[in-house]
Amino acid sequence: MNNYIKNINSKALAFLFIMITGLVLFSSQTAEAKRKIAPEKIKVIMVGDRLVDVAFNLGVLPEAMSVRCSLWPMCKELINTSQILGCPKCIVDKNPSIVPSTAKKRGIKRIIVEKHPNFCIYKPKVKPANVVPLLKGKGLTIEYVDFSNGLESAIRQTAKLLGCQSKADALIDRYNKALAKAKKGLPKAKLGKKVVIINGTYQSATGKTFLRIEMPGGYSDSFLLHPLGCVNVGDVLKSENKKVDRGHFPVRKLDALLKAKPDVIVMTGNPFAVQKALAAAVKKNPALANVPAIKDTAIYSLPFYADSSVIEYPAILRQWTDALSN
């Protein structure tokens, strides 16, 4: 029996080592998110990541924008293309002069603001429109794109404001085809798998890793796990003294995976940080090798979705479907 357990442990450690040293994982960047033609930059400030995501896919970018960079993956790619003013909360609470001062400095007269009934489930009080009172009397034109009537309507509104109505139909058609394909690929029956989602951060300067577990009831549940018939059991790893911030809580040890018994472990953020922590945890506590996700090597690096990359959602759903259906 001891030899059998050692054999399982060695296989698990070998698997995690392979992951660390170069296992080919799902890429968080999708082909749909890449453009062959550089977007046109126009004199406008946009507030809201869904708005900017739609504009980008219409081939247009603002000179400056306020977006949730930690939740909108495209932010990292565009940070050197369009000035990031901070998130919609920051431009109101922390730096209320940033939008009007940037507009004045750059000679911008138009501000386009995203309207959404649930802009951020992590911060319900945060609304892009909260910045509007700070812009009164500044000689600025305030325009809105309302997402409450669905994405197709928002695309048409955005295209009209940007003067590229001719591109709206093509983008809507591309999105609808991609979404239909993603939905067609969903399993006919609920997968019924238990999932733990671990977000990793790796400090290259120190070699330290930091982990956060996504709590049930967040974006991943609504947009990814529920369509697949899976359940988030991350809350099993939460101790009473851990506080939840933006839908996640920090962890230092992964021993509670023995109690959660996930069938799948999903890595978001920096996957190496999670891989390194898992390898160290199994080495320290060999019993973790019997956790179904580790034993069956069902550990995947997948893109986090926070309802900001709205045009890219179908591709992200397909990735999660491919991974969790294995």
mmCIF file of C-alpha atoms in Angstrom:
data_model
loop_
_atom_site.group_PDB
_atom_site.id
_atom_site.type_symbol
_atom_site.label_atom_id
_atom_site.label_comp_id
_atom_site.label_asym_id
_atom_site.label_seq_id
_atom_site.Cartn_x
_atom_site.Cartn_y
_atom_site.Cartn_z
ATOM 1 C CA MET A 1 0.000 0.000 0.000
ATOM 2 C CA ASN A 2 2.837 2.409 0.883
ATOM 3 C CA ASN A 3 4.458 1.765 -2.488
ATOM 4 C CA TYR A 4 1.124 2.432 -4.195
ATOM 5 C CA ILE A 5 0.714 5.773 -2.402
ATOM 6 C CA LYS A 6 4.291 6.722 -3.209
ATOM 7 C CA ASN A 7 3.632 5.890 -6.850
ATOM 8 C CA ILE A 8 0.566 8.165 -6.912
ATOM 9 C CA ASN A 9 2.495 10.943 -5.198
ATOM 10 C CA SER A 10 5.417 10.680 -7.578
ATOM 11 C CA LYS A 11 3.075 10.837 -10.566
ATOM 12 C CA ALA A 12 1.354 13.913 -9.184
ATOM 13 C CA LEU A 13 4.650 15.634 -8.475
ATOM 14 C CA ALA A 14 5.945 14.699 -11.900
ATOM 15 C CA PHE A 15 2.839 16.144 -13.497
ATOM 16 C CA LEU A 16 3.123 19.406 -11.580
ATOM 17 C CA PHE A 17 6.836 19.620 -12.406
ATOM 18 C CA ILE A 18 6.046 19.212 -16.098
ATOM 19 C CA MET A 19 3.488 22.002 -15.790
ATOM 20 C CA ILE A 20 6.053 24.285 -14.212
ATOM 21 C CA THR A 21 8.729 23.526 -16.798
ATOM 22 C CA GLY A 22 6.625 24.081 -19.861
ATOM 23 C CA LEU A 23 3.291 22.310 -20.192
ATOM 24 C CA VAL A 24 1.368 23.835 -23.067
ATOM 25 C CA LEU A 25 -1.745 25.346 -21.525
ATOM 26 C CA PHE A 26 -4.728 27.205 -22.845
ATOM 27 C CA SER A 27 -3.756 30.728 -23.819
ATOM 28 C CA SER A 28 -5.641 33.567 -22.127
ATOM 29 C CA GLN A 29 -5.366 35.602 -25.263
ATOM 30 C CA THR A 30 -7.791 34.631 -27.997
ATOM 31 C CA ALA A 31 -7.388 34.971 -31.741
ATOM 32 C CA GLU A 32 -10.570 37.020 -31.785
ATOM 33 C CA ALA A 33 -8.978 39.637 -29.532
ATOM 34 C CA LYS A 34 -6.115 40.314 -31.960
ATOM 35 C CA ARG A 35 -6.470 42.772 -34.794
ATOM 36 C CA LYS A 36 -4.368 42.992 -37.960
ATOM 37 C CA ILE A 37 -5.161 46.673 -38.426
ATOM 38 C CA ALA A 38 -4.233 49.196 -35.753
ATOM 39 C CA PRO A 39 -7.315 50.916 -34.299
ATOM 40 C CA GLU A 40 -7.976 54.565 -35.050
ATOM 41 C CA LYS A 41 -7.457 56.836 -32.056
ATOM 42 C CA ILE A 42 -9.948 59.682 -31.663
ATOM 43 C CA LYS A 43 -10.220 62.741 -29.410
ATOM 44 C CA VAL A 44 -12.577 61.412 -26.799
ATOM 45 C CA ILE A 45 -12.436 60.061 -23.260
ATOM 46 C CA MET A 46 -14.347 56.842 -22.603
ATOM 47 C CA VAL A 47 -15.479 55.652 -19.176
ATOM 48 C CA GLY A 48 -16.289 51.934 -18.847
ATOM 49 C CA ASP A 49 -14.461 48.813 -20.033
ATOM 50 C CA ARG A 50 -17.409 47.261 -21.891
ATOM 51 C CA LEU A 51 -17.670 50.466 -23.883
ATOM 52 C CA VAL A 52 -13.963 50.497 -24.738
ATOM 53 C CA ASP A 53 -14.045 46.790 -25.585
ATOM 54 C CA VAL A 54 -16.824 47.369 -28.119
ATOM 55 C CA ALA A 55 -15.088 50.460 -29.518
ATOM 56 C CA PHE A 56 -11.823 48.557 -29.903
ATOM 57 C CA ASN A 57 -13.573 45.803 -31.820
ATOM 58 C CA LEU A 58 -15.078 48.478 -34.066
ATOM 59 C CA GLY A 59 -11.542 49.628 -34.802
ATOM 60 C CA VAL A 60 -11.530 52.751 -32.604
ATOM 61 C CA LEU A 61 -9.763 53.734 -29.389
ATOM 62 C CA PRO A 62 -10.099 56.855 -27.237
ATOM 63 C CA GLU A 63 -7.188 59.109 -26.395
ATOM 64 C CA ALA A 64 -7.845 58.357 -22.738
ATOM 65 C CA MET A 65 -10.060 55.958 -20.834
ATOM 66 C CA SER A 66 -11.255 54.877 -17.410
ATOM 67 C CA VAL A 67 -11.516 51.085 -17.164
ATOM 68 C CA ARG A 68 -11.194 48.265 -14.628
ATOM 69 C CA CYS A 69 -7.684 47.232 -15.655
ATOM 70 C CA SER A 70 -7.578 44.360 -13.157
ATOM 71 C CA LEU A 71 -10.683 42.828 -14.737
ATOM 72 C CA TRP A 72 -10.383 43.769 -18.432
ATOM 73 C CA PRO A 73 -7.535 41.738 -20.003
ATOM 74 C CA MET A 74 -7.180 44.021 -23.037
ATOM 75 C CA CYS A 75 -6.049 46.838 -20.754
ATOM 76 C CA LYS A 76 -2.513 45.437 -20.597
ATOM 77 C CA GLU A 77 -2.269 45.369 -24.390
ATOM 78 C CA LEU A 78 -3.578 48.890 -24.843
ATOM 79 C CA ILE A 79 -1.879 50.612 -21.917
ATOM 80 C CA ASN A 80 0.730 52.196 -24.221
ATOM 81 C CA THR A 81 -1.836 53.111 -26.862
ATOM 82 C CA SER A 82 -4.460 54.965 -24.856
ATOM 83 C CA GLN A 83 -3.921 56.823 -21.575
ATOM 84 C CA ILE A 84 -5.366 54.954 -18.589
ATOM 85 C CA LEU A 85 -6.895 57.406 -16.111
ATOM 86 C CA GLY A 86 -7.760 54.811 -13.478
ATOM 87 C CA CYS A 87 -10.862 52.759 -12.788
ATOM 88 C CA PRO A 88 -14.327 54.396 -12.647
ATOM 89 C CA LYS A 89 -14.106 54.408 -8.846
ATOM 90 C CA CYS A 90 -10.649 55.993 -8.805
ATOM 91 C CA ILE A 91 -11.561 58.902 -11.108
ATOM 92 C CA VAL A 92 -14.353 59.866 -8.716
ATOM 93 C CA ASP A 93 -13.032 59.059 -5.227
ATOM 94 C CA LYS A 94 -9.247 59.196 -5.485
ATOM 95 C CA ASN A 95 -8.543 61.609 -8.336
ATOM 96 C CA PRO A 96 -11.685 63.590 -9.164
ATOM 97 C CA SER A 97 -9.808 66.134 -11.279
ATOM 98 C CA ILE A 98 -8.159 63.622 -13.616
ATOM 99 C CA VAL A 99 -10.879 63.499 -16.289
ATOM 100 C CA PRO A 100 -11.489 67.257 -16.686
ATOM 101 C CA SER A 101 -7.769 68.053 -16.453
ATOM 102 C CA THR A 102 -6.896 65.415 -19.058
ATOM 103 C CA ALA A 103 -9.625 66.708 -21.358
ATOM 104 C CA LYS A 104 -8.306 70.256 -21.041
ATOM 105 C CA LYS A 105 -4.688 69.223 -21.559
ATOM 106 C CA ARG A 106 -5.458 67.156 -24.640
ATOM 107 C CA GLY A 107 -8.060 69.486 -26.113
ATOM 108 C CA ILE A 108 -10.815 66.858 -25.751
ATOM 109 C CA LYS A 109 -14.432 68.011 -25.742
ATOM 110 C CA ARG A 110 -16.316 64.690 -25.755
ATOM 111 C CA ILE A 111 -16.798 62.208 -22.920
ATOM 112 C CA ILE A 112 -18.582 58.926 -23.663
ATOM 113 C CA VAL A 113 -19.910 57.102 -20.603
ATOM 114 C CA GLU A 114 -21.023 53.485 -20.264
ATOM 115 C CA LYS A 115 -24.377 52.783 -18.651
ATOM 116 C CA HIS A 116 -24.972 49.298 -17.290
ATOM 117 C CA PRO A 117 -27.495 48.034 -14.698
ATOM 118 C CA ASN A 118 -24.790 45.916 -13.011
ATOM 119 C CA PHE A 119 -21.539 47.602 -13.929
ATOM 120 C CA CYS A 120 -19.521 45.757 -11.255
ATOM 121 C CA ILE A 121 -20.970 43.065 -9.008
ATOM 122 C CA TYR A 122 -17.962 43.437 -6.714
ATOM 123 C CA LYS A 123 -18.610 47.160 -6.200
ATOM 124 C CA PRO A 124 -22.364 47.733 -6.730
ATOM 125 C CA LYS A 125 -22.146 51.448 -5.927
ATOM 126 C CA VAL A 126 -19.549 52.098 -8.619
ATOM 127 C CA LYS A 127 -21.052 53.492 -11.820
ATOM 128 C CA PRO A 128 -19.234 55.174 -14.714
ATOM 129 C CA ALA A 129 -21.919 57.881 -14.649
ATOM 130 C CA ASN A 130 -20.757 58.914 -11.160
ATOM 131 C CA VAL A 131 -18.096 61.005 -12.879
ATOM 132 C CA VAL A 132 -20.637 63.175 -14.715
ATOM 133 C CA PRO A 133 -21.315 65.662 -11.859
ATOM 134 C CA LEU A 134 -17.578 66.372 -11.761
ATOM 135 C CA LEU A 135 -17.642 67.455 -15.415
ATOM 136 C CA LYS A 136 -20.372 70.073 -15.213
ATOM 137 C CA GLY A 137 -19.354 73.575 -16.268
ATOM 138 C CA LYS A 138 -16.212 72.284 -17.980
ATOM 139 C CA GLY A 139 -17.441 72.825 -21.531
ATOM 140 C CA LEU A 140 -17.614 69.089 -22.214
ATOM 141 C CA THR A 141 -20.198 67.131 -24.196
ATOM 142 C CA ILE A 142 -21.384 64.044 -22.305
ATOM 143 C CA GLU A 143 -22.699 61.100 -24.340
ATOM 144 C CA TYR A 144 -23.866 57.673 -23.219
ATOM 145 C CA VAL A 145 -23.936 54.069 -24.400
ATOM 146 C CA ASP A 146 -26.641 52.091 -22.614
ATOM 147 C CA PHE A 147 -25.994 48.351 -22.236
ATOM 148 C CA SER A 148 -29.295 47.640 -20.497
ATOM 149 C CA ASN A 149 -30.947 46.668 -23.801
ATOM 150 C CA GLY A 150 -28.334 44.085 -24.720
ATOM 151 C CA LEU A 151 -24.989 43.973 -26.478
ATOM 152 C CA GLU A 152 -26.341 44.385 -30.014
ATOM 153 C CA SER A 153 -28.008 47.669 -29.077
ATOM 154 C CA ALA A 154 -24.822 48.841 -27.329
ATOM 155 C CA ILE A 155 -22.741 48.051 -30.406
ATOM 156 C CA ARG A 156 -25.051 50.094 -32.619
ATOM 157 C CA GLN A 157 -25.074 53.005 -30.171
ATOM 158 C CA THR A 158 -21.279 52.980 -29.956
ATOM 159 C CA ALA A 159 -20.844 52.765 -33.719
ATOM 160 C CA LYS A 160 -23.178 55.725 -34.221
ATOM 161 C CA LEU A 161 -21.306 57.882 -31.705
ATOM 162 C CA LEU A 162 -17.976 56.937 -33.290
ATOM 163 C CA GLY A 163 -19.185 57.511 -36.827
ATOM 164 C CA CYS A 164 -18.595 53.942 -37.986
ATOM 165 C CA GLN A 165 -22.159 52.618 -38.348
ATOM 166 C CA SER A 166 -21.067 50.576 -41.366
ATOM 167 C CA LYS A 167 -18.993 48.322 -39.077
ATOM 168 C CA ALA A 168 -21.773 47.543 -36.598
ATOM 169 C CA ASP A 169 -23.499 44.809 -38.583
ATOM 170 C CA ALA A 170 -20.233 42.955 -39.230
ATOM 171 C CA LEU A 171 -19.270 43.002 -35.542
ATOM 172 C CA ILE A 172 -22.742 41.897 -34.438
ATOM 173 C CA ASP A 173 -22.702 39.080 -36.977
ATOM 174 C CA ARG A 174 -19.223 37.968 -35.878
ATOM 175 C CA TYR A 175 -20.243 37.988 -32.222
ATOM 176 C CA ASN A 176 -23.535 36.146 -32.785
ATOM 177 C CA LYS A 177 -21.846 33.425 -34.844
ATOM 178 C CA ALA A 178 -19.132 32.980 -32.209
ATOM 179 C CA LEU A 179 -21.703 32.826 -29.398
ATOM 180 C CA ALA A 180 -23.853 30.306 -31.292
ATOM 181 C CA LYS A 181 -20.772 28.145 -31.830
ATOM 182 C CA ALA A 182 -19.850 28.371 -28.151
ATOM 183 C CA LYS A 183 -23.370 27.456 -27.020
ATOM 184 C CA LYS A 184 -23.502 24.573 -29.485
ATOM 185 C CA GLY A 185 -20.375 23.168 -27.859
ATOM 186 C CA LEU A 186 -21.858 23.181 -24.361
ATOM 187 C CA PRO A 187 -22.439 19.712 -22.901
ATOM 188 C CA LYS A 188 -25.968 18.380 -23.376
ATOM 189 C CA ALA A 189 -26.066 17.255 -19.752
ATOM 190 C CA LYS A 190 -24.684 19.076 -16.727
ATOM 191 C CA LEU A 191 -21.084 18.111 -16.042
ATOM 192 C CA GLY A 192 -21.671 18.178 -12.288
ATOM 193 C CA LYS A 193 -18.009 18.823 -11.548
ATOM 194 C CA LYS A 194 -16.694 20.563 -8.435
ATOM 195 C CA VAL A 195 -14.295 23.369 -9.307
ATOM 196 C CA VAL A 196 -11.794 25.478 -7.376
ATOM 197 C CA ILE A 197 -10.558 28.644 -9.108
ATOM 198 C CA ILE A 198 -7.155 29.885 -7.944
ATOM 199 C CA ASN A 199 -5.794 33.255 -9.019
ATOM 200 C CA GLY A 200 -2.014 33.499 -8.872
ATOM 201 C CA THR A 201 0.478 36.347 -8.640
ATOM 202 C CA TYR A 202 4.218 35.792 -9.008
ATOM 203 C CA GLN A 203 6.865 38.278 -7.927
ATOM 204 C CA SER A 204 9.843 37.722 -10.185
ATOM 205 C CA ALA A 205 12.081 39.891 -7.993
ATOM 206 C CA THR A 206 11.524 37.780 -4.882
ATOM 207 C CA GLY A 207 10.228 34.487 -6.262
ATOM 208 C CA LYS A 208 7.258 34.737 -3.929
ATOM 209 C CA THR A 209 3.805 33.577 -4.924
ATOM 210 C CA PHE A 210 0.439 34.897 -3.789
ATOM 211 C CA LEU A 211 -2.823 33.031 -4.196
ATOM 212 C CA ARG A 212 -6.467 34.072 -4.087
ATOM 213 C CA ILE A 213 -9.495 31.805 -4.291
ATOM 214 C CA GLU A 214 -12.582 32.933 -6.190
ATOM 215 C CA MET A 215 -15.690 32.764 -4.038
ATOM 216 C CA PRO A 216 -18.935 31.235 -5.342
ATOM 217 C CA GLY A 217 -21.472 33.695 -6.711
ATOM 218 C CA GLY A 218 -19.012 35.680 -8.816
ATOM 219 C CA TYR A 219 -18.485 36.214 -12.520
ATOM 220 C CA SER A 220 -17.071 32.750 -13.183
ATOM 221 C CA ASP A 221 -20.161 31.133 -11.707
ATOM 222 C CA SER A 222 -22.634 33.221 -13.708
ATOM 223 C CA PHE A 223 -20.939 33.213 -17.096
ATOM 224 C CA LEU A 224 -18.901 29.998 -17.146
ATOM 225 C CA LEU A 225 -19.655 27.394 -14.488
ATOM 226 C CA HIS A 226 -23.451 27.598 -14.552
ATOM 227 C CA PRO A 227 -23.699 27.072 -18.340
ATOM 228 C CA LEU A 228 -21.514 23.982 -17.896
ATOM 229 C CA GLY A 229 -23.448 22.622 -14.938
ATOM 230 C CA CYS A 230 -20.461 22.876 -12.592
ATOM 231 C CA VAL A 231 -20.241 24.170 -9.037
ATOM 232 C CA ASN A 232 -17.657 26.422 -7.413
ATOM 233 C CA VAL A 233 -16.470 24.883 -4.112
ATOM 234 C CA GLY A 234 -13.798 27.492 -3.417
ATOM 235 C CA ASP A 235 -15.537 28.651 -0.255
ATOM 236 C CA VAL A 236 -14.501 25.394 1.416
ATOM 237 C CA LEU A 237 -10.939 26.772 1.508
ATOM 238 C CA LYS A 238 -11.989 29.961 3.292
ATOM 239 C CA SER A 239 -11.195 30.316 6.975
ATOM 240 C CA GLU A 240 -13.311 32.588 9.173
ATOM 241 C CA ASN A 241 -10.671 35.285 9.463
ATOM 242 C CA LYS A 242 -10.211 35.722 5.708
ATOM 243 C CA LYS A 243 -11.951 38.718 4.160
ATOM 244 C CA VAL A 244 -13.412 38.629 0.668
ATOM 245 C CA ASP A 245 -12.246 41.427 -1.625
ATOM 246 C CA ARG A 246 -13.524 41.734 -5.194
ATOM 247 C CA GLY A 247 -14.908 38.227 -5.077
ATOM 248 C CA HIS A 248 -11.675 36.586 -3.876
ATOM 249 C CA PHE A 249 -9.949 35.782 -0.603
ATOM 250 C CA PRO A 250 -6.231 35.101 -0.008
ATOM 251 C CA VAL A 251 -4.810 31.719 0.991
ATOM 252 C CA ARG A 252 -1.341 30.617 2.002
ATOM 253 C CA LYS A 253 -1.937 26.897 2.328
ATOM 254 C CA LEU A 254 -3.818 24.546 0.033
ATOM 255 C CA ASP A 255 -4.434 21.690 2.469
ATOM 256 C CA ALA A 256 -8.171 22.446 2.459
ATOM 257 C CA LEU A 257 -8.275 21.034 -1.072
ATOM 258 C CA LEU A 258 -8.526 17.677 0.708
ATOM 259 C CA LYS A 259 -11.883 18.786 2.084
ATOM 260 C CA ALA A 260 -13.129 20.526 -1.060
ATOM 261 C CA LYS A 261 -12.165 17.573 -3.294
ATOM 262 C CA PRO A 262 -12.406 19.505 -6.572
ATOM 263 C CA ASP A 263 -12.668 17.566 -9.802
ATOM 264 C CA VAL A 264 -11.027 20.490 -11.603
ATOM 265 C CA ILE A 265 -8.629 23.228 -10.548
ATOM 266 C CA VAL A 266 -8.701 26.344 -12.720
ATOM 267 C CA MET A 267 -5.739 28.713 -12.650
ATOM 268 C CA THR A 268 -6.283 32.385 -13.478
ATOM 269 C CA GLY A 269 -3.829 35.259 -13.335
ATOM 270 C CA ASN A 270 -0.249 33.966 -13.379
ATOM 271 C CA PRO A 271 -0.477 30.167 -13.755
ATOM 272 C CA PHE A 272 3.155 29.621 -12.749
ATOM 273 C CA ALA A 273 2.411 31.000 -9.294
ATOM 274 C CA VAL A 274 -0.359 28.428 -8.857
ATOM 275 C CA GLN A 275 1.711 25.600 -10.346
ATOM 276 C CA LYS A 276 4.619 26.374 -8.023
ATOM 277 C CA ALA A 277 2.331 26.523 -4.973
ATOM 278 C CA LEU A 278 0.599 23.265 -5.877
ATOM 279 C CA ALA A 279 3.893 21.460 -6.376
ATOM 280 C CA ALA A 280 5.172 22.697 -3.010
ATOM 281 C CA ALA A 281 1.899 21.783 -1.292
ATOM 282 C CA VAL A 282 1.892 18.214 -2.623
ATOM 283 C CA LYS A 283 5.530 17.768 -1.655
ATOM 284 C CA LYS A 284 4.786 18.952 1.892
ATOM 285 C CA ASN A 285 1.480 17.079 2.189
ATOM 286 C CA PRO A 286 1.528 13.981 -0.071
ATOM 287 C CA ALA A 287 -2.135 13.267 0.726
ATOM 288 C CA LEU A 288 -3.023 16.104 -1.655
ATOM 289 C CA ALA A 289 -2.048 13.793 -4.497
ATOM 290 C CA ASN A 290 -5.375 12.041 -3.946
ATOM 291 C CA VAL A 291 -7.424 15.182 -4.606
ATOM 292 C CA PRO A 292 -9.365 14.276 -7.797
ATOM 293 C CA ALA A 293 -8.173 17.301 -9.793
ATOM 294 C CA ILE A 294 -4.512 16.565 -8.973
ATOM 295 C CA LYS A 295 -4.825 12.806 -9.289
ATOM 296 C CA ASP A 296 -6.517 13.123 -12.702
ATOM 297 C CA THR A 297 -4.267 16.017 -13.805
ATOM 298 C CA ALA A 298 -7.366 18.180 -14.345
ATOM 299 C CA ILE A 299 -5.559 21.478 -13.748
ATOM 300 C CA TYR A 300 -6.025 24.177 -16.397
ATOM 301 C CA SER A 301 -4.870 27.726 -17.016
ATOM 302 C CA LEU A 302 -7.918 29.634 -18.253
ATOM 303 C CA PRO A 303 -8.786 33.298 -18.817
ATOM 304 C CA PHE A 304 -10.687 35.069 -16.070
ATOM 305 C CA TYR A 305 -13.909 36.697 -17.264
ATOM 306 C CA ALA A 306 -15.538 39.612 -15.452
ATOM 307 C CA ASP A 307 -18.128 40.656 -18.049
ATOM 308 C CA SER A 308 -15.786 43.316 -19.391
ATOM 309 C CA SER A 309 -14.375 41.536 -22.462
ATOM 310 C CA VAL A 310 -17.890 41.299 -23.832
ATOM 311 C CA ILE A 311 -16.937 40.691 -27.474
ATOM 312 C CA GLU A 312 -14.410 38.024 -26.466
ATOM 313 C CA TYR A 313 -16.841 36.163 -24.184
ATOM 314 C CA PRO A 314 -17.789 33.406 -26.701
ATOM 315 C CA ALA A 315 -14.131 32.452 -27.193
ATOM 316 C CA ILE A 316 -13.545 32.380 -23.436
ATOM 317 C CA LEU A 317 -16.645 30.225 -22.892
ATOM 318 C CA ARG A 318 -15.363 27.775 -25.512
ATOM 319 C CA GLN A 319 -12.012 27.495 -23.729
ATOM 320 C CA TRP A 320 -13.654 26.741 -20.409
ATOM 321 C CA THR A 321 -15.961 24.234 -22.106
ATOM 322 C CA ASP A 322 -13.048 22.427 -23.738
ATOM 323 C CA ALA A 323 -11.149 22.229 -20.455
ATOM 324 C CA LEU A 324 -13.923 21.219 -18.084
ATOM 325 C CA SER A 325 -15.440 18.727 -20.532
ATOM 326 C CA ASN A 326 -12.271 16.600 -20.502
#
